[in-house]
Coordinates of C-alpha atoms and ligand atoms in Angstrom, one line a residue:
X224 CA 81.7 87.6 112.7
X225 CA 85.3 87.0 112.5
X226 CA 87.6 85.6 115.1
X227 CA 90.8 87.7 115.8
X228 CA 91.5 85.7 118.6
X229 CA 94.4 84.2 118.5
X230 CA 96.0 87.4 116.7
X231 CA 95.1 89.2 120.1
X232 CA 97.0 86.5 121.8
X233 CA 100.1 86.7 120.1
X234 CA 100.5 90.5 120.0
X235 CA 99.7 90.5 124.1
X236 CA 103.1 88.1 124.0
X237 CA 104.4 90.7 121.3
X238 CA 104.1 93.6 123.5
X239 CA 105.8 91.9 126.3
X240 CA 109.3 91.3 124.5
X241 CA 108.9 94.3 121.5
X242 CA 108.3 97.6 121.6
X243 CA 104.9 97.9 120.7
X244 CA 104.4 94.7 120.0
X245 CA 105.5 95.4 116.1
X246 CA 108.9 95.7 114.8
X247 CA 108.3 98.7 112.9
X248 CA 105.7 101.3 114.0
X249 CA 103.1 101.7 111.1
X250 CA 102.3 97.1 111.8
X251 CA 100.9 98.5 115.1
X252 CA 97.6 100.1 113.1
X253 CA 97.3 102.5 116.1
X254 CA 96.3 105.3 113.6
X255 CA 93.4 103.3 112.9
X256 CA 92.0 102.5 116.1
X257 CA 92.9 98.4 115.5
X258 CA 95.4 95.7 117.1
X259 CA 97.1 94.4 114.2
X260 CA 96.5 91.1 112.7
X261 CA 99.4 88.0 113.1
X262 CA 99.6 87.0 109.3
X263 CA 100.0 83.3 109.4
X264 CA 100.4 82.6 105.2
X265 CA 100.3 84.8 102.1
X266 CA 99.4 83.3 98.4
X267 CA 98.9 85.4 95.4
X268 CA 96.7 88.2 96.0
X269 CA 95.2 86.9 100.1
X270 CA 96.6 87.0 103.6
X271 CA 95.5 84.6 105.8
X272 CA 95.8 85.6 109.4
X273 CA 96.7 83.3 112.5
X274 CA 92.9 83.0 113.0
X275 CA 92.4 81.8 109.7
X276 CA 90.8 85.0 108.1
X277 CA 91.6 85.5 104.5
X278 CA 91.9 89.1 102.8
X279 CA 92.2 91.0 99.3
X280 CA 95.9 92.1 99.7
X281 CA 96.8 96.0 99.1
X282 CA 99.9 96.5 101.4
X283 CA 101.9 93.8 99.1
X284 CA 104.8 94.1 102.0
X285 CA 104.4 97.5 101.5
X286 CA 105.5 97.3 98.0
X287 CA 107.7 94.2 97.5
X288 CA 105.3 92.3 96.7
X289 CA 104.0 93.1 93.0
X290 CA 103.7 89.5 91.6
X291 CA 101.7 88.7 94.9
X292 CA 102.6 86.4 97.5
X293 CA 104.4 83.1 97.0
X294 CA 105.0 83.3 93.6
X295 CA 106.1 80.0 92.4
X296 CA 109.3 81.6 90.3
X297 CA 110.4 83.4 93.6
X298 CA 109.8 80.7 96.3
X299 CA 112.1 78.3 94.0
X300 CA 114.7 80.6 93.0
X301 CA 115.6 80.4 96.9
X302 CA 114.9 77.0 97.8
X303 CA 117.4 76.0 94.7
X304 CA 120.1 78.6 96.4
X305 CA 119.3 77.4 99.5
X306 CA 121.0 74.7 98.3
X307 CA 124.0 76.3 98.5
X308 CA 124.0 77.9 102.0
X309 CA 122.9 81.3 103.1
X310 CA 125.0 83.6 103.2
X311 CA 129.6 83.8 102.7
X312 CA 130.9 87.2 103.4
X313 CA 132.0 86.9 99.8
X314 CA 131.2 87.6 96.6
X315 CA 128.5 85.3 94.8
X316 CA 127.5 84.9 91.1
X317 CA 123.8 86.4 92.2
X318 CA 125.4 89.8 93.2
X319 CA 126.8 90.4 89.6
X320 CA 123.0 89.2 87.9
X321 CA 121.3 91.5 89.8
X322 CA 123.5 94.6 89.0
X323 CA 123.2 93.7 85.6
X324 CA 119.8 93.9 85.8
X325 CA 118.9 96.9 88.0
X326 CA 122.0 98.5 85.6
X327 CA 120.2 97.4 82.2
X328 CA 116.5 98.4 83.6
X329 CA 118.2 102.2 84.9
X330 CA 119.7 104.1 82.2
X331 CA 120.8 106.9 85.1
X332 CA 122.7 103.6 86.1
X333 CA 126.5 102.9 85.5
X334 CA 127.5 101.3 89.1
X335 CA 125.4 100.2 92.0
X336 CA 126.1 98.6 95.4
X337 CA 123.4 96.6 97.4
X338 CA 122.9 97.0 100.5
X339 CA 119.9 95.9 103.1
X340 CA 117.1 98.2 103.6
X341 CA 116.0 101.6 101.6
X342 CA 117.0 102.9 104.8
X343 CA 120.7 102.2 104.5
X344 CA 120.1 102.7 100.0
X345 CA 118.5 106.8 100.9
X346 CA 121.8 106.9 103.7
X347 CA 123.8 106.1 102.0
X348 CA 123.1 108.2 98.8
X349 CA 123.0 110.5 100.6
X350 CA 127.1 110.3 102.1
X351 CA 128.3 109.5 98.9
X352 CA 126.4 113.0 97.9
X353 CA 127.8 114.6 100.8
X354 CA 131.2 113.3 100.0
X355 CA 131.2 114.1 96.4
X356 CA 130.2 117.5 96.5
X357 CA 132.4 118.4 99.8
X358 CA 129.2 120.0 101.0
X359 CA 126.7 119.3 104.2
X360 CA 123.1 120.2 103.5
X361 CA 120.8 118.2 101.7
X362 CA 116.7 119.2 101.1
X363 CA 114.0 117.0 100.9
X364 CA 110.2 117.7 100.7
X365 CA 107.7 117.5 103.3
X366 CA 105.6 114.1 103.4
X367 CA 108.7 112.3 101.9
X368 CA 109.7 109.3 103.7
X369 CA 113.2 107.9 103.2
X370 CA 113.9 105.5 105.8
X371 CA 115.0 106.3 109.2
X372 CA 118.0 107.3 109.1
X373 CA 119.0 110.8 111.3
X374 CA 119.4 112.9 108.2
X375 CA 115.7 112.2 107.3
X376 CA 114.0 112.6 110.3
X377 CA 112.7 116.6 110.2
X378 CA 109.7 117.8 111.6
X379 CA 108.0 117.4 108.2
X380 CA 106.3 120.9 107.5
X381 CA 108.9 122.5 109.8
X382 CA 108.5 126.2 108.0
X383 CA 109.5 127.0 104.3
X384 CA 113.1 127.3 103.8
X385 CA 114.4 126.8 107.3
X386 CA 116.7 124.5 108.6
X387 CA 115.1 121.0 109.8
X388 CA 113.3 121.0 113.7
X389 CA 113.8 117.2 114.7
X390 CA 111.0 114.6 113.3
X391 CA 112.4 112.5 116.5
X392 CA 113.8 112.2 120.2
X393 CA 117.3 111.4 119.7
X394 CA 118.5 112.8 115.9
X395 CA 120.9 115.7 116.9
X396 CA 120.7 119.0 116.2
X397 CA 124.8 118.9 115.0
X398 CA 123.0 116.5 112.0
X399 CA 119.3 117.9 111.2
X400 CA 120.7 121.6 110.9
X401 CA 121.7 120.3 107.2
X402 CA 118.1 119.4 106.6
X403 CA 116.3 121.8 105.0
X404 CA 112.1 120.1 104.3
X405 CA 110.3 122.3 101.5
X406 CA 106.7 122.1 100.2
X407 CA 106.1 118.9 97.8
X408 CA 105.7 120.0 93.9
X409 CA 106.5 123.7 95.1
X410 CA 108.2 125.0 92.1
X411 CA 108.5 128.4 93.3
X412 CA 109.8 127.7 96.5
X413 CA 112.4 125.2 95.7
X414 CA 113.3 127.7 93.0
X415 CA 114.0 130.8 95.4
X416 CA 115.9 128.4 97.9
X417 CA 117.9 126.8 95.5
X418 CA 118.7 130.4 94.0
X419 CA 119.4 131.4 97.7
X420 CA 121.2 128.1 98.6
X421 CA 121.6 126.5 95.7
X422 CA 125.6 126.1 96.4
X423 CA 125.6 124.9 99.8
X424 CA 123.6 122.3 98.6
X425 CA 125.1 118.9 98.6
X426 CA 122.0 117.0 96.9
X427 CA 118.1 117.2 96.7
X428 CA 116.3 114.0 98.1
X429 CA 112.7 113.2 96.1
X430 CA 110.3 110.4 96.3
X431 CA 109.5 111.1 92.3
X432 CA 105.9 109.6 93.4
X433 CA 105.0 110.6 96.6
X434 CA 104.0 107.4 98.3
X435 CA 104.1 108.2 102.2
X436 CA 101.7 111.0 102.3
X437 CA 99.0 109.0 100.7
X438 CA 99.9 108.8 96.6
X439 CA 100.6 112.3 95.2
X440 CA 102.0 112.3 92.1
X441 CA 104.6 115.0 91.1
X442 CA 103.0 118.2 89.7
X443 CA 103.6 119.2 86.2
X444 CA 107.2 120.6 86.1
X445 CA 107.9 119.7 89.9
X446 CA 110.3 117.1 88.8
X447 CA 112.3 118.8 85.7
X448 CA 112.5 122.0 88.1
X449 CA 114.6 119.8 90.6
X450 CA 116.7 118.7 87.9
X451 CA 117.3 121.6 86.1
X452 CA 118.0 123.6 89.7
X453 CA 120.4 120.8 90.9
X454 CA 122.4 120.9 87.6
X455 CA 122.7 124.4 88.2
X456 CA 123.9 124.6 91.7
X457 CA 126.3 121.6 91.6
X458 CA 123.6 119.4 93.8
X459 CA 123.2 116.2 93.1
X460 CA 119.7 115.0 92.3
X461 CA 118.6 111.7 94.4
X462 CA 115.6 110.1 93.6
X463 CA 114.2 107.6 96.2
X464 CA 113.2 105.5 94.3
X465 CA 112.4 102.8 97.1
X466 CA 108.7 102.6 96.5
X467 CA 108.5 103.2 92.7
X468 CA 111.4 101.6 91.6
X469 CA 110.1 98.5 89.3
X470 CA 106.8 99.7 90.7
X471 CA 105.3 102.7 88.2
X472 CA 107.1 101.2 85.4
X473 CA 110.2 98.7 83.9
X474 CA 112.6 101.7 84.5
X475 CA 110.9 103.8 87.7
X476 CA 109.5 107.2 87.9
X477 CA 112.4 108.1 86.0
X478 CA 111.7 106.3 83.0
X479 CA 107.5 107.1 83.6
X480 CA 108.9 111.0 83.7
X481 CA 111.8 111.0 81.5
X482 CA 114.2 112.5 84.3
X483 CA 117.8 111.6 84.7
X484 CA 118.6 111.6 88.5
X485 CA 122.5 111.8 89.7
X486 CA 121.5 109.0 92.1
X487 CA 119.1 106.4 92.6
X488 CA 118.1 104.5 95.8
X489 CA 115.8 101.2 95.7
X490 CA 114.6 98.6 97.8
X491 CA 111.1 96.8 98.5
X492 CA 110.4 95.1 94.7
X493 CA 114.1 94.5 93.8
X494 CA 114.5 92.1 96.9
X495 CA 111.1 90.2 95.8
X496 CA 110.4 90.0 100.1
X497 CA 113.7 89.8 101.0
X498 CA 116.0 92.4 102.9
X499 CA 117.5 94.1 100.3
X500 CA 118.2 97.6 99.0
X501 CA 120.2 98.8 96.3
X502 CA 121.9 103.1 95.7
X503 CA 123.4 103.7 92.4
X504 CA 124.4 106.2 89.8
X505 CA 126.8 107.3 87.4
X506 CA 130.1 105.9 87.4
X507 CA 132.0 109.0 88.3
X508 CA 129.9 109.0 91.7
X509 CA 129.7 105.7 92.3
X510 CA 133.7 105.4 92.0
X511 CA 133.7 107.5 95.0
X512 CA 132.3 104.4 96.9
X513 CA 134.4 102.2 98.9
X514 CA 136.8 100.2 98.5
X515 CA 137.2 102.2 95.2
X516 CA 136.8 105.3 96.6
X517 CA 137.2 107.0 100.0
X518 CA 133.6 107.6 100.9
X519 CA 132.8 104.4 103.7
X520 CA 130.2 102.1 103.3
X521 CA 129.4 98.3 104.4
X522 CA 127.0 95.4 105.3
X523 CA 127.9 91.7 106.7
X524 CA 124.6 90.6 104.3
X525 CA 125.0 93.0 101.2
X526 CA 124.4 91.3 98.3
X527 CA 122.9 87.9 100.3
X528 CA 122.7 85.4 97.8
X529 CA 118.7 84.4 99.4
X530 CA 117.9 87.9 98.9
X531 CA 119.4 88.2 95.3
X532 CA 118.1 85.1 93.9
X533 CA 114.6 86.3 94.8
X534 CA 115.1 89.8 93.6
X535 CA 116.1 88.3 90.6
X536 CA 113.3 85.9 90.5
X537 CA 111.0 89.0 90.7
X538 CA 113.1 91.3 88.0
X539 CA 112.9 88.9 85.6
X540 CA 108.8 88.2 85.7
X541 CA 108.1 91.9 85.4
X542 CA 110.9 91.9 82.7
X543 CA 108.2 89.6 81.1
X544 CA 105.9 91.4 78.1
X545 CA 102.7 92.4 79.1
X546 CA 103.6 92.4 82.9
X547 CA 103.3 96.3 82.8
X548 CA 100.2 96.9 80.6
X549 CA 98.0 94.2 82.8
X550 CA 99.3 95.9 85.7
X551 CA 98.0 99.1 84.5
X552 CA 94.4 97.8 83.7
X553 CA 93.7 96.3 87.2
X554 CA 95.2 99.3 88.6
X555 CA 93.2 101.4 86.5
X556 CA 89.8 99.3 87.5
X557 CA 90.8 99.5 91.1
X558 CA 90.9 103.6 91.1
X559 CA 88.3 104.1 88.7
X560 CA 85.8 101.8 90.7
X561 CA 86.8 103.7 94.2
X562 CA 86.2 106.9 92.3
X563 CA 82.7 105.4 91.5
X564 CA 82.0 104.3 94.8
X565 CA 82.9 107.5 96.6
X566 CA 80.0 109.3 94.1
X567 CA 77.2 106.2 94.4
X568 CA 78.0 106.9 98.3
X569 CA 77.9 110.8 98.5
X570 CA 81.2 110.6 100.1
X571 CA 83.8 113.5 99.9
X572 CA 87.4 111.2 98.8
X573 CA 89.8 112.9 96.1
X574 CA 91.7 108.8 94.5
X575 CA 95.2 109.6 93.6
X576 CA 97.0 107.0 90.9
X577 CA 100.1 106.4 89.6
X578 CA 100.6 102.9 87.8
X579 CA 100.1 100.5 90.6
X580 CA 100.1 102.9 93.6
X581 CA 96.7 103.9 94.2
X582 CA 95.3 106.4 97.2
X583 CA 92.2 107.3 98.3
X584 CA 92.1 110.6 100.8
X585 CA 88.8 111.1 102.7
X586 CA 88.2 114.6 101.5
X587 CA 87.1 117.1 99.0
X588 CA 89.6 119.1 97.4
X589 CA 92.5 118.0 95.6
X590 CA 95.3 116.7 97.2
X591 CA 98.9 118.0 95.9
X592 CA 101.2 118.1 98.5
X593 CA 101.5 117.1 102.8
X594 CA 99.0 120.1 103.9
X595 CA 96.5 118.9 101.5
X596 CA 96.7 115.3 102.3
X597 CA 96.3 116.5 106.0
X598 CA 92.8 118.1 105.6
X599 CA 91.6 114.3 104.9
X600 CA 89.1 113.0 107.7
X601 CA 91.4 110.9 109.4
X602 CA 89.0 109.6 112.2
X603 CA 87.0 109.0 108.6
X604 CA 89.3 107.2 107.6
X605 CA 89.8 105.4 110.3
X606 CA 86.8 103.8 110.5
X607 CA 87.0 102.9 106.7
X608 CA 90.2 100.8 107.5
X609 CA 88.4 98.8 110.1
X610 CA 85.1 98.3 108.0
X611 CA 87.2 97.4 104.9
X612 CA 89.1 94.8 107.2
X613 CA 85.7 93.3 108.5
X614 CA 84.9 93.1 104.8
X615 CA 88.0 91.2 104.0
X616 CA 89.6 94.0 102.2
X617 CA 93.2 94.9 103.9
X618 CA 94.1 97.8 103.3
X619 CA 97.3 100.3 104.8
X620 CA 96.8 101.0 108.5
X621 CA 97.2 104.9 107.5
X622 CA 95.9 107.8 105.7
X623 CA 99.7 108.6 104.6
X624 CA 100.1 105.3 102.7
X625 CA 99.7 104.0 99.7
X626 CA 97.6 100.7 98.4
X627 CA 99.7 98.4 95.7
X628 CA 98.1 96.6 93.0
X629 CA 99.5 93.4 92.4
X630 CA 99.7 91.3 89.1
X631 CA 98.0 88.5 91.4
X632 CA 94.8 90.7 92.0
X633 CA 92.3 89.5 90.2
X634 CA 89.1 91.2 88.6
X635 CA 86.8 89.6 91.1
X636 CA 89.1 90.9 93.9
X637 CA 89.1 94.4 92.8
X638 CA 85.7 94.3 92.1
X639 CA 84.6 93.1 95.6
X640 CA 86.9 95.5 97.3
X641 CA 85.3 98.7 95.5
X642 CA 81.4 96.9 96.2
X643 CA 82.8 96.7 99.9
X644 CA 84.2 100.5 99.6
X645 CA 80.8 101.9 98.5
X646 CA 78.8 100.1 101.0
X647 CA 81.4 101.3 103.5
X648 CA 81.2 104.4 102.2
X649 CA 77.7 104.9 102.3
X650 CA 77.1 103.3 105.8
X651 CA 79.4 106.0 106.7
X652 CA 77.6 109.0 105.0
X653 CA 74.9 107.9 107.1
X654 CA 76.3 107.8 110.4
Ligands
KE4_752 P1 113.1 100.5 104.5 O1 114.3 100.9 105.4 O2 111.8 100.5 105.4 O3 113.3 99.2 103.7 O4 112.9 101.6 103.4 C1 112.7 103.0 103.8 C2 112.0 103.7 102.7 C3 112.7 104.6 101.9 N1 112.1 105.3 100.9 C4 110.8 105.2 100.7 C5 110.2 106.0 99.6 C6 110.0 104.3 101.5 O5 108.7 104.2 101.2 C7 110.6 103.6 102.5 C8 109.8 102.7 103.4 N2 108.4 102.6 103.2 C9 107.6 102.3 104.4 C10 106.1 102.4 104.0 N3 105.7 103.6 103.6 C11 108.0 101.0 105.0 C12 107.0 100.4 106.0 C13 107.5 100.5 107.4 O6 108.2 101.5 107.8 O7 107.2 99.5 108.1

């Protein structure tokens, strides 16, 4: 039986000096009935906790980590510009690198600015948009995460077509009145609004991969609808491409869908662990930016050269051939094994996949959009997370997340987390 002692002692402390103990919500696991573990070390595809319990990996940093943990290429990069301090207010070689890159990887490209978190990447897309076009109200789909920032928090599901309701205590009504949350892969509706709308629309937020709902992939069509409505209407077409940028392929969801966004927001994978987030686009946008243009937007650790020398780091081992194709076959054993081990069970679970972003949803129909990912058994699922976790299989604390494949998970680590799913699965049939 596993110790989670002194992980219980260190979140007591936690609680008494943050709120909830965590410093961001979803690390509390209170969706799943659990006390989160402290992690002490990460290597590869394994955590080890503060109690000295290793797991199978699947949260990856919630996405950054797609090499796995401590990859040698990363951890030097930083110790050689640690070297060179940490940070100068002023511009460093790094900064340039890494534009090149994210530039070379993003056709939909031509100019982008770093900044710190997809938070402040989706916020500020979303004022250059705003400034651009002259126009206030932006629409975004419900189930879609973008960060924080006021803009984004609506009442996901808040009624088709009508102005946002507050996801939170404190987001003004002055600022969520230009937030309209429609229907993921919704064609039809997005259609009529846009037709209805369609000039008052300043842009069109989309996670091209839905990755905060569980893992729904777009719907045939959902994707060139938004595009071809956007161009229409003067909108400009944002895709948030925090979770799948470098993640579903070299180029994105854009490059996986052949869609050319207006805008394009990334964080997670690009800062390889670090803080980092990055919003760009074409250059006539992205002129519009300060200090060449009038539209505000700043950061005392933009472009950190810690931060960039590890996004680097990880840019140029996925830039590596094969990186892409051996990421797809674990990821493709991984989803095809839970699939299995939901039948060999008798369990009701619907497994979701694009590239490396798997999800499993405890139910039986198929899951397309918010509403259907909210019919899952989430006391179900629940119970999975912990008796995955006693398994040594670490999985996300939520229904609404997604699991990362990482090119550090091994056969034998897939293969013992879908032989610890199915016996899971099956122990919980039979309760
Ligand atoms: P950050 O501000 O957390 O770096 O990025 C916000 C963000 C923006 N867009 C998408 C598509 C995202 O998934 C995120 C953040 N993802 C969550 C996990 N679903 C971060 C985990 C957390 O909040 O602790």
């Amino acid at each position: 039986m596993k110790s989670y002692q002194k992980s219980g002692n260190l979140f007591e402390r936690a609680k008494l000096y943050i709120p909830g103990g965590v410093n961001s919500p979803v690390r509390a696991c209170r969706s799943v009935g659990t006390d989160p573990l402290f992690i002490e070390k990460a290597l590869g595809s394994k955590l080890i906790d503060a109690d000295g319990n290793e797991y199978v990996d699947y949260i990856g940093s919630w996405g950054p980590m797609i090499l796995g943990h401590s990859h040698p290429s990363v951890i030097s990069a930083i110790e050689q510009v640690l070297k060179r301090g940490t940070s100068f207010g002023a511009p460093v070689d790094l900064e340039v690198e890494i534009a090149e890159m994210i530039i070379n990887a993003v056709p939909a490209i031509e100019k982008v600015r770093m900044v710190n978190s997809g938070t402040e990447a989706t916020m500020s897309a979303i004022r250059v948009a705003r400034g651009v076009t002259g126009r206030n109200t932006i629409v975004k789909f419900d189930g879609c995460y973008h960060g924080h920032a006021d803009s984004f928090l609506v009442a996901a599901g808040s009624g088709v077509a009508t102005l946002g309701i507050a996801g939170s205590p404190g987001v003004p009504e002055a600022v969520i009145q230009h937030t309209m949350s429609l229907p993921y892969n919704d064609i039809e509706t997005f259609a009529s609004v846009m037709d209805k709308s369609g000039d008052a629309i300043a842009a069109v937020i989309v996670e091209p991969v839905a990755g905060n709902m569980g893992l729904v992939p777009p719907a045939k069509g959902f994707l060139e609808s938004l595009r071809k409505e956007t161009a229409k209407h003067g909108s400009l077409l944002i895709f948030d491409e925090v979770m799948t940028g470098f993640r579903v392929s070299s180029g994105g969801a854009q490059k996986l869908y052949n869609i050319e966004p207006d805008m394009s927001c990334f964080g997670k994978i690009v800062g390889g662990g670090l803080p980092v987030g990055a919003y760009g686009g074409r250059k006539d946008i992205m002129s519009q930016v300060a200090p060449e243009g009038p539209v505000y937007q700043a950061g005392t650790l933009s472009g950190n050269p810690l931060a960039m020398a590890a996004g680097i780091a990880t840019l140029r081992e996925i830039g590596k051939p094969g990186f892409y194709e051996a990421l797809e076959k674990s990821s493709a054993r991984l989803a095809n094994g839970l699939e299995q081990a939901a039948v060999n069970a008798g369990a009701k679970a619907v497994v979701n996949r694009v590239g490396s972003m798997v999800g499993i949803f405890l139910t039986d129909q198929p899951v397309k959009n918010f509403n259907d990912a909210k019919t899952s058994d989430l006391d179900k699922f629940a119970a999975y997370y912990r008796k995955m976790l006693e398994r040594g299989i670490y999985l996300a604390p939520s229904q609404f997340e997604s699991l990362f494949v990482s090119a550090a998970h091994s056969d034998q680590d897939i293969d013992d987390t879908v032989s610890a799913a199915e016996s899971v699965l099956k122990e919980l049939s039979a309760s």
